[in-house]
Short mmCIF file of N, CA and C in Angstrom, two decimals:
data_model
loop_
_atom_site.label_atom_id
_atom_site.label_comp_id
_atom_site.label_asym_id
_atom_site.label_seq_id
_atom_site.Cartn_x
_atom_site.Cartn_y
_atom_site.Cartn_z
N SER A 1 16.80 7.73 35.24
CA SER A 1 17.53 6.50 35.10
C SER A 1 17.53 5.77 36.44
N TYR A 2 17.62 4.46 36.38
CA TYR A 2 17.58 3.62 37.57
C TYR A 2 18.84 2.78 37.63
N THR A 3 19.17 2.38 38.87
CA THR A 3 20.29 1.47 39.07
C THR A 3 19.78 0.26 39.83
N CYS A 4 20.11 -0.91 39.33
CA CYS A 4 19.73 -2.16 39.97
C CYS A 4 20.99 -2.76 40.60
N VAL A 5 20.89 -3.10 41.91
CA VAL A 5 22.03 -3.68 42.61
C VAL A 5 21.61 -5.01 43.20
N ALA A 6 22.41 -6.04 42.98
CA ALA A 6 22.16 -7.36 43.55
C ALA A 6 23.36 -7.75 44.40
N LYS A 7 23.09 -8.19 45.66
CA LYS A 7 24.18 -8.61 46.56
C LYS A 7 23.89 -10.01 47.06
N ASN A 8 24.97 -10.77 47.28
CA ASN A 8 24.77 -12.10 47.86
C ASN A 8 25.34 -12.13 49.27
N GLU A 9 25.22 -13.27 49.96
CA GLU A 9 25.66 -13.39 51.35
C GLU A 9 27.17 -13.27 51.50
N GLU A 10 27.91 -13.52 50.45
CA GLU A 10 29.37 -13.45 50.49
C GLU A 10 29.87 -12.02 50.35
N GLY A 11 28.95 -11.08 50.08
CA GLY A 11 29.35 -9.68 49.94
C GLY A 11 29.63 -9.25 48.52
N TYR A 12 29.47 -10.17 47.57
CA TYR A 12 29.67 -9.80 46.17
C TYR A 12 28.43 -9.07 45.66
N SER A 13 28.65 -8.15 44.77
CA SER A 13 27.50 -7.42 44.23
C SER A 13 27.67 -7.19 42.73
N ALA A 14 26.55 -6.98 42.11
CA ALA A 14 26.53 -6.62 40.69
C ALA A 14 25.61 -5.42 40.55
N ARG A 15 25.94 -4.56 39.65
CA ARG A 15 25.16 -3.34 39.50
C ARG A 15 24.99 -3.04 38.02
N SER A 16 23.81 -2.49 37.68
CA SER A 16 23.53 -2.15 36.28
C SER A 16 22.60 -0.94 36.25
N ASP A 17 22.87 -0.03 35.33
CA ASP A 17 22.01 1.14 35.14
C ASP A 17 21.03 0.84 34.01
N LEU A 18 19.82 1.37 34.16
CA LEU A 18 18.83 1.15 33.11
C LEU A 18 17.92 2.36 32.98
N GLU A 19 17.35 2.49 31.81
CA GLU A 19 16.38 3.55 31.52
C GLU A 19 15.00 2.93 31.44
N VAL A 20 14.01 3.62 31.98
CA VAL A 20 12.62 3.18 31.90
C VAL A 20 11.84 4.24 31.13
N SER A 21 11.14 3.81 30.12
CA SER A 21 10.29 4.76 29.39
C SER A 21 8.87 4.24 29.40
N VAL A 22 7.92 5.15 29.57
CA VAL A 22 6.51 4.80 29.58
C VAL A 22 5.95 5.10 28.20
N MET A 23 5.46 4.06 27.54
CA MET A 23 4.92 4.22 26.19
C MET A 23 3.43 4.53 26.27
N GLU A 24 2.98 5.41 25.40
CA GLU A 24 1.57 5.78 25.36
C GLU A 24 0.87 5.06 24.21
N PRO A 25 -0.21 4.32 24.52
CA PRO A 25 -0.94 3.65 23.43
C PRO A 25 -1.65 4.67 22.54
N PRO A 26 -2.03 4.26 21.33
CA PRO A 26 -2.69 5.19 20.40
C PRO A 26 -4.06 5.64 20.90
N LYS A 27 -4.43 6.84 20.50
CA LYS A 27 -5.78 7.37 20.70
C LYS A 27 -6.27 7.82 19.33
N LEU A 28 -7.50 7.47 18.98
CA LEU A 28 -8.04 7.82 17.67
C LEU A 28 -9.18 8.82 17.79
N LEU A 29 -9.30 9.67 16.78
CA LEU A 29 -10.46 10.56 16.68
C LEU A 29 -11.62 9.75 16.10
N PRO A 30 -12.87 10.13 16.40
CA PRO A 30 -14.02 9.42 15.82
C PRO A 30 -14.01 9.47 14.29
N LEU A 31 -14.50 8.40 13.67
CA LEU A 31 -14.56 8.32 12.21
C LEU A 31 -15.90 8.82 11.69
N SER A 32 -15.88 9.42 10.49
CA SER A 32 -17.12 9.86 9.86
C SER A 32 -16.94 9.97 8.35
N PHE A 33 -17.96 9.50 7.61
CA PHE A 33 -17.97 9.70 6.15
C PHE A 33 -18.52 11.07 5.80
N GLY A 34 -18.99 11.82 6.79
CA GLY A 34 -19.49 13.18 6.55
C GLY A 34 -20.97 13.24 6.21
N ALA A 35 -21.55 12.14 5.79
CA ALA A 35 -22.98 12.09 5.47
C ALA A 35 -23.52 10.79 6.06
N GLU A 36 -24.76 10.84 6.53
CA GLU A 36 -25.35 9.65 7.11
C GLU A 36 -25.58 8.57 6.06
N ILE A 37 -26.01 9.00 4.87
CA ILE A 37 -26.24 8.08 3.75
C ILE A 37 -25.58 8.66 2.51
N VAL A 38 -24.87 7.81 1.76
CA VAL A 38 -24.20 8.23 0.53
C VAL A 38 -24.93 7.62 -0.65
N ASP A 39 -25.21 8.42 -1.69
CA ASP A 39 -25.88 7.92 -2.89
C ASP A 39 -24.93 7.09 -3.73
N GLU A 40 -25.47 6.05 -4.36
CA GLU A 40 -24.69 5.21 -5.26
C GLU A 40 -24.04 6.07 -6.33
N GLY A 41 -22.76 5.79 -6.62
CA GLY A 41 -22.02 6.53 -7.64
C GLY A 41 -21.26 7.73 -7.10
N GLU A 42 -21.58 8.16 -5.87
CA GLU A 42 -20.88 9.29 -5.29
C GLU A 42 -19.52 8.89 -4.73
N PHE A 43 -18.71 9.89 -4.48
CA PHE A 43 -17.39 9.75 -3.86
C PHE A 43 -17.57 9.71 -2.34
N ALA A 44 -16.83 8.85 -1.66
CA ALA A 44 -16.88 8.79 -0.19
C ALA A 44 -15.46 8.71 0.36
N GLN A 45 -15.27 9.36 1.51
CA GLN A 45 -13.94 9.38 2.12
C GLN A 45 -14.07 9.46 3.63
N VAL A 46 -13.16 8.77 4.32
CA VAL A 46 -13.10 8.85 5.78
C VAL A 46 -11.62 8.86 6.18
N SER A 47 -11.30 9.69 7.18
CA SER A 47 -9.92 9.79 7.64
C SER A 47 -9.79 9.23 9.06
N CYS A 48 -8.70 8.53 9.29
CA CYS A 48 -8.38 7.97 10.60
C CYS A 48 -7.16 8.74 11.11
N ILE A 49 -7.36 9.50 12.19
CA ILE A 49 -6.31 10.35 12.73
C ILE A 49 -5.95 9.89 14.14
N VAL A 50 -4.63 9.80 14.41
CA VAL A 50 -4.12 9.35 15.69
C VAL A 50 -3.39 10.53 16.35
N PRO A 51 -4.12 11.36 17.14
CA PRO A 51 -3.48 12.55 17.72
C PRO A 51 -2.52 12.25 18.86
N LYS A 52 -2.70 11.09 19.54
CA LYS A 52 -1.84 10.73 20.66
C LYS A 52 -1.38 9.29 20.52
N GLY A 53 -0.22 9.02 21.09
CA GLY A 53 0.35 7.68 21.05
C GLY A 53 1.76 7.75 20.51
N ASP A 54 2.64 6.94 21.11
CA ASP A 54 4.04 6.95 20.70
C ASP A 54 4.22 6.31 19.33
N LYS A 55 5.18 6.86 18.58
CA LYS A 55 5.55 6.30 17.29
C LYS A 55 6.64 5.26 17.53
N PRO A 56 6.81 4.32 16.62
CA PRO A 56 6.12 4.19 15.34
C PRO A 56 4.71 3.61 15.51
N LEU A 57 3.83 4.06 14.63
CA LEU A 57 2.44 3.61 14.60
C LEU A 57 2.18 2.80 13.34
N THR A 58 1.34 1.80 13.46
CA THR A 58 0.86 1.06 12.30
C THR A 58 -0.65 1.29 12.23
N ILE A 59 -1.10 1.80 11.08
CA ILE A 59 -2.53 2.09 10.92
C ILE A 59 -3.07 1.23 9.78
N SER A 60 -4.16 0.51 10.06
CA SER A 60 -4.74 -0.38 9.04
C SER A 60 -6.25 -0.25 9.03
N TRP A 61 -6.87 -0.69 7.92
CA TRP A 61 -8.32 -0.65 7.73
C TRP A 61 -8.86 -2.06 7.54
N SER A 62 -10.10 -2.25 7.99
CA SER A 62 -10.80 -3.50 7.69
C SER A 62 -12.26 -3.18 7.34
N PHE A 63 -12.87 -4.10 6.60
CA PHE A 63 -14.26 -3.96 6.15
C PHE A 63 -14.99 -5.22 6.60
N HIS A 64 -16.00 -5.08 7.43
CA HIS A 64 -16.71 -6.23 8.02
C HIS A 64 -15.73 -7.18 8.72
N GLY A 65 -14.68 -6.62 9.33
CA GLY A 65 -13.73 -7.44 10.09
C GLY A 65 -12.63 -8.09 9.27
N SER A 66 -12.64 -7.92 7.95
CA SER A 66 -11.62 -8.52 7.09
C SER A 66 -10.77 -7.45 6.42
N HIS A 67 -9.53 -7.80 6.11
CA HIS A 67 -8.64 -6.88 5.40
C HIS A 67 -9.29 -6.44 4.09
N ILE A 68 -9.10 -5.19 3.73
CA ILE A 68 -9.73 -4.66 2.51
C ILE A 68 -8.93 -5.12 1.30
N SER A 69 -9.61 -5.84 0.40
CA SER A 69 -8.95 -6.33 -0.82
C SER A 69 -9.08 -5.29 -1.94
N SER A 70 -8.13 -5.31 -2.85
CA SER A 70 -8.08 -4.31 -3.92
C SER A 70 -9.25 -4.44 -4.90
N ASP A 71 -9.90 -5.61 -4.96
CA ASP A 71 -10.98 -5.79 -5.93
C ASP A 71 -12.25 -5.03 -5.53
N LEU A 72 -12.29 -4.43 -4.34
CA LEU A 72 -13.45 -3.63 -3.94
C LEU A 72 -13.39 -2.21 -4.49
N GLY A 73 -12.25 -1.82 -5.07
CA GLY A 73 -12.13 -0.47 -5.60
C GLY A 73 -11.98 0.58 -4.51
N ILE A 74 -11.43 0.18 -3.37
CA ILE A 74 -11.21 1.08 -2.24
C ILE A 74 -9.72 1.40 -2.16
N ILE A 75 -9.40 2.67 -1.95
CA ILE A 75 -8.01 3.12 -1.89
C ILE A 75 -7.72 3.59 -0.46
N THR A 76 -6.60 3.13 0.11
CA THR A 76 -6.16 3.64 1.40
C THR A 76 -4.80 4.30 1.22
N THR A 77 -4.63 5.47 1.86
CA THR A 77 -3.42 6.25 1.71
C THR A 77 -2.99 6.78 3.07
N ALA A 78 -1.68 6.71 3.34
CA ALA A 78 -1.15 7.26 4.58
C ALA A 78 -1.22 8.79 4.55
N ILE A 79 -1.52 9.38 5.71
CA ILE A 79 -1.47 10.84 5.89
C ILE A 79 -0.40 11.10 6.93
N GLY A 80 0.82 11.31 6.49
CA GLY A 80 1.94 11.49 7.41
C GLY A 80 2.16 10.25 8.25
N GLU A 81 2.62 10.45 9.49
CA GLU A 81 2.90 9.32 10.39
C GLU A 81 1.73 9.04 11.33
N ARG A 82 0.71 9.91 11.33
CA ARG A 82 -0.36 9.79 12.30
C ARG A 82 -1.75 9.70 11.69
N GLY A 83 -1.83 9.29 10.44
CA GLY A 83 -3.16 9.20 9.84
C GLY A 83 -3.21 8.32 8.61
N SER A 84 -4.44 8.00 8.23
CA SER A 84 -4.69 7.22 7.02
C SER A 84 -6.06 7.62 6.49
N MET A 85 -6.17 7.66 5.17
CA MET A 85 -7.42 8.03 4.52
C MET A 85 -7.92 6.85 3.68
N LEU A 86 -9.22 6.60 3.78
CA LEU A 86 -9.86 5.56 2.98
C LEU A 86 -10.78 6.27 1.98
N VAL A 87 -10.62 5.96 0.71
CA VAL A 87 -11.38 6.62 -0.36
C VAL A 87 -12.10 5.58 -1.21
N ILE A 88 -13.37 5.86 -1.49
CA ILE A 88 -14.15 5.05 -2.42
C ILE A 88 -14.57 5.99 -3.54
N PRO A 89 -13.92 5.90 -4.72
CA PRO A 89 -14.20 6.85 -5.81
C PRO A 89 -15.64 6.82 -6.31
N SER A 90 -16.25 5.64 -6.33
CA SER A 90 -17.63 5.51 -6.79
C SER A 90 -18.34 4.47 -5.92
N VAL A 91 -19.13 4.96 -4.97
CA VAL A 91 -19.77 4.08 -4.00
C VAL A 91 -20.83 3.21 -4.67
N GLY A 92 -20.82 1.93 -4.30
CA GLY A 92 -21.82 0.99 -4.81
C GLY A 92 -22.43 0.19 -3.67
N HIS A 93 -23.40 -0.60 -4.01
CA HIS A 93 -24.11 -1.46 -3.05
C HIS A 93 -23.14 -2.31 -2.24
N ARG A 94 -22.09 -2.82 -2.87
CA ARG A 94 -21.13 -3.73 -2.21
C ARG A 94 -20.28 -3.02 -1.16
N HIS A 95 -20.29 -1.67 -1.16
CA HIS A 95 -19.48 -0.91 -0.20
C HIS A 95 -20.18 -0.63 1.11
N ARG A 96 -21.46 -0.94 1.19
CA ARG A 96 -22.18 -0.63 2.43
C ARG A 96 -21.70 -1.57 3.54
N GLY A 97 -21.60 -1.03 4.76
CA GLY A 97 -21.19 -1.86 5.88
C GLY A 97 -20.27 -1.14 6.83
N LEU A 98 -19.60 -1.92 7.67
CA LEU A 98 -18.78 -1.40 8.77
C LEU A 98 -17.30 -1.34 8.39
N TYR A 99 -16.74 -0.15 8.50
CA TYR A 99 -15.31 0.09 8.25
C TYR A 99 -14.64 0.36 9.59
N THR A 100 -13.48 -0.27 9.81
CA THR A 100 -12.77 -0.12 11.08
C THR A 100 -11.32 0.28 10.81
N CYS A 101 -10.88 1.31 11.54
CA CYS A 101 -9.47 1.72 11.50
C CYS A 101 -8.84 1.25 12.80
N THR A 102 -7.66 0.61 12.69
CA THR A 102 -6.92 0.13 13.86
C THR A 102 -5.53 0.77 13.86
N ALA A 103 -5.18 1.35 14.99
CA ALA A 103 -3.84 1.92 15.17
C ALA A 103 -3.13 1.12 16.25
N LYS A 104 -1.88 0.73 15.96
CA LYS A 104 -1.10 -0.08 16.90
C LYS A 104 0.27 0.55 17.11
N ASN A 105 0.77 0.40 18.34
CA ASN A 105 2.17 0.69 18.63
C ASN A 105 2.63 -0.29 19.70
N SER A 106 3.84 -0.12 20.21
CA SER A 106 4.36 -1.11 21.17
C SER A 106 3.63 -1.07 22.50
N ALA A 107 2.83 -0.04 22.77
CA ALA A 107 2.10 0.06 24.04
C ALA A 107 0.67 -0.48 23.95
N GLY A 108 0.18 -0.72 22.74
CA GLY A 108 -1.18 -1.24 22.61
C GLY A 108 -1.82 -0.93 21.27
N SER A 109 -3.12 -1.14 21.20
CA SER A 109 -3.85 -0.86 19.97
C SER A 109 -5.22 -0.28 20.32
N LYS A 110 -5.77 0.44 19.36
CA LYS A 110 -7.08 1.07 19.52
C LYS A 110 -7.76 1.04 18.17
N HIS A 111 -9.09 0.87 18.17
CA HIS A 111 -9.81 0.89 16.90
C HIS A 111 -11.07 1.73 17.02
N GLU A 112 -11.47 2.28 15.89
CA GLU A 112 -12.72 3.03 15.75
C GLU A 112 -13.42 2.50 14.51
N SER A 113 -14.76 2.49 14.54
CA SER A 113 -15.53 1.99 13.40
C SER A 113 -16.58 3.00 12.97
N VAL A 114 -16.96 2.90 11.71
CA VAL A 114 -18.02 3.74 11.16
C VAL A 114 -18.79 2.92 10.13
N GLU A 115 -20.10 3.12 10.07
CA GLU A 115 -20.92 2.40 9.10
C GLU A 115 -21.16 3.28 7.88
N LEU A 116 -20.98 2.70 6.71
CA LEU A 116 -21.33 3.39 5.47
C LEU A 116 -22.68 2.86 5.01
N ARG A 117 -23.64 3.76 4.92
CA ARG A 117 -24.96 3.40 4.41
C ARG A 117 -25.07 3.97 2.99
N VAL A 118 -25.52 3.13 2.06
CA VAL A 118 -25.55 3.50 0.65
C VAL A 118 -26.99 3.49 0.15
N ASN A 119 -27.39 4.59 -0.47
CA ASN A 119 -28.71 4.70 -1.08
C ASN A 119 -28.62 4.22 -2.52
N VAL A 120 -29.25 3.09 -2.80
CA VAL A 120 -29.24 2.54 -4.16
C VAL A 120 -30.68 2.35 -4.63
N PRO A 121 -30.92 2.42 -5.93
CA PRO A 121 -32.26 2.14 -6.43
C PRO A 121 -32.62 0.69 -6.14
N PRO A 122 -33.91 0.39 -5.99
CA PRO A 122 -34.30 -1.00 -5.75
C PRO A 122 -33.82 -1.90 -6.89
N ARG A 123 -33.42 -3.11 -6.53
CA ARG A 123 -33.02 -4.08 -7.56
C ARG A 123 -33.53 -5.45 -7.13
N TRP A 124 -33.86 -6.24 -8.13
CA TRP A 124 -34.38 -7.58 -7.86
C TRP A 124 -33.25 -8.48 -7.39
N THR A 125 -33.49 -9.20 -6.31
CA THR A 125 -32.58 -10.29 -5.92
C THR A 125 -33.22 -11.61 -6.36
N VAL A 126 -34.56 -11.65 -6.40
CA VAL A 126 -35.31 -12.74 -7.00
C VAL A 126 -36.37 -12.08 -7.88
N GLU A 127 -36.15 -12.12 -9.20
CA GLU A 127 -37.04 -11.43 -10.13
C GLU A 127 -38.30 -12.26 -10.39
N PRO A 128 -39.47 -11.60 -10.36
CA PRO A 128 -40.70 -12.35 -10.64
C PRO A 128 -40.74 -12.80 -12.10
N THR A 129 -41.33 -13.94 -12.34
CA THR A 129 -41.45 -14.46 -13.70
C THR A 129 -42.93 -14.74 -13.98
N ASP A 130 -43.27 -14.76 -15.27
CA ASP A 130 -44.64 -15.04 -15.68
C ASP A 130 -45.03 -16.45 -15.27
N LYS A 131 -46.24 -16.61 -14.75
CA LYS A 131 -46.72 -17.92 -14.32
C LYS A 131 -48.18 -18.06 -14.75
N GLN A 132 -48.61 -19.28 -14.87
CA GLN A 132 -50.02 -19.56 -15.17
C GLN A 132 -50.59 -20.39 -14.04
N PHE A 133 -51.84 -20.06 -13.67
CA PHE A 133 -52.50 -20.76 -12.58
C PHE A 133 -53.91 -21.12 -13.00
N ALA A 134 -54.38 -22.23 -12.50
CA ALA A 134 -55.77 -22.63 -12.76
C ALA A 134 -56.68 -21.74 -11.92
N GLN A 135 -57.80 -21.37 -12.50
CA GLN A 135 -58.75 -20.51 -11.80
C GLN A 135 -59.19 -21.19 -10.50
N GLY A 136 -59.16 -20.43 -9.40
CA GLY A 136 -59.59 -20.94 -8.11
C GLY A 136 -58.49 -21.63 -7.31
N SER A 137 -57.32 -21.84 -7.93
CA SER A 137 -56.22 -22.49 -7.20
C SER A 137 -55.40 -21.43 -6.45
N ASP A 138 -54.62 -21.91 -5.49
CA ASP A 138 -53.72 -21.00 -4.77
C ASP A 138 -52.59 -20.60 -5.72
N ALA A 139 -52.18 -19.34 -5.63
CA ALA A 139 -51.11 -18.84 -6.50
C ALA A 139 -50.00 -18.24 -5.65
N LYS A 140 -48.76 -18.51 -6.08
CA LYS A 140 -47.62 -17.95 -5.38
C LYS A 140 -46.59 -17.51 -6.43
N VAL A 141 -46.17 -16.26 -6.32
CA VAL A 141 -45.15 -15.72 -7.21
C VAL A 141 -44.00 -15.27 -6.33
N ASP A 142 -42.81 -15.83 -6.58
CA ASP A 142 -41.64 -15.45 -5.80
C ASP A 142 -41.01 -14.19 -6.36
N CYS A 143 -40.74 -13.24 -5.47
CA CYS A 143 -39.97 -12.07 -5.85
C CYS A 143 -39.37 -11.47 -4.59
N LYS A 144 -38.22 -10.85 -4.77
CA LYS A 144 -37.54 -10.23 -3.65
C LYS A 144 -36.67 -9.10 -4.18
N ALA A 145 -36.62 -7.98 -3.44
CA ALA A 145 -35.81 -6.84 -3.86
C ALA A 145 -35.08 -6.27 -2.67
N ASP A 146 -33.99 -5.57 -2.95
CA ASP A 146 -33.35 -4.77 -1.90
C ASP A 146 -32.95 -3.43 -2.49
N GLY A 147 -32.52 -2.52 -1.61
CA GLY A 147 -32.16 -1.17 -2.05
C GLY A 147 -33.18 -0.15 -1.66
#
């Protein structure tokens, strides 16, 4: 505990006792989905654990830098006061990308990120269509796939 004393030229003084506490910012363990690539339709899970840092802690998830919306079919659940789990019951093409866990307390914030890579069968993004061309002319057929 500390005491602060202020005196003026007239000899008057004021005194006050105070407590100083040093807050520790959060520290996170590295994130991992457990597999480098997850097949479409499989279950995926990643845990965000905060082994150090003063409570209370706020732990949140983001996907590509934005808050995770419920329409993605992703579930986040608290694990006690120092963790959070992100679960994707059935991984799809739309789930691939960067997931970030952020832990905050009054001393600061820390984040860790992990990329989910999804193995999906090829699918047309621009499907080829039947075309007719005159013999000897240049021909171009548009098609594009990903996966």
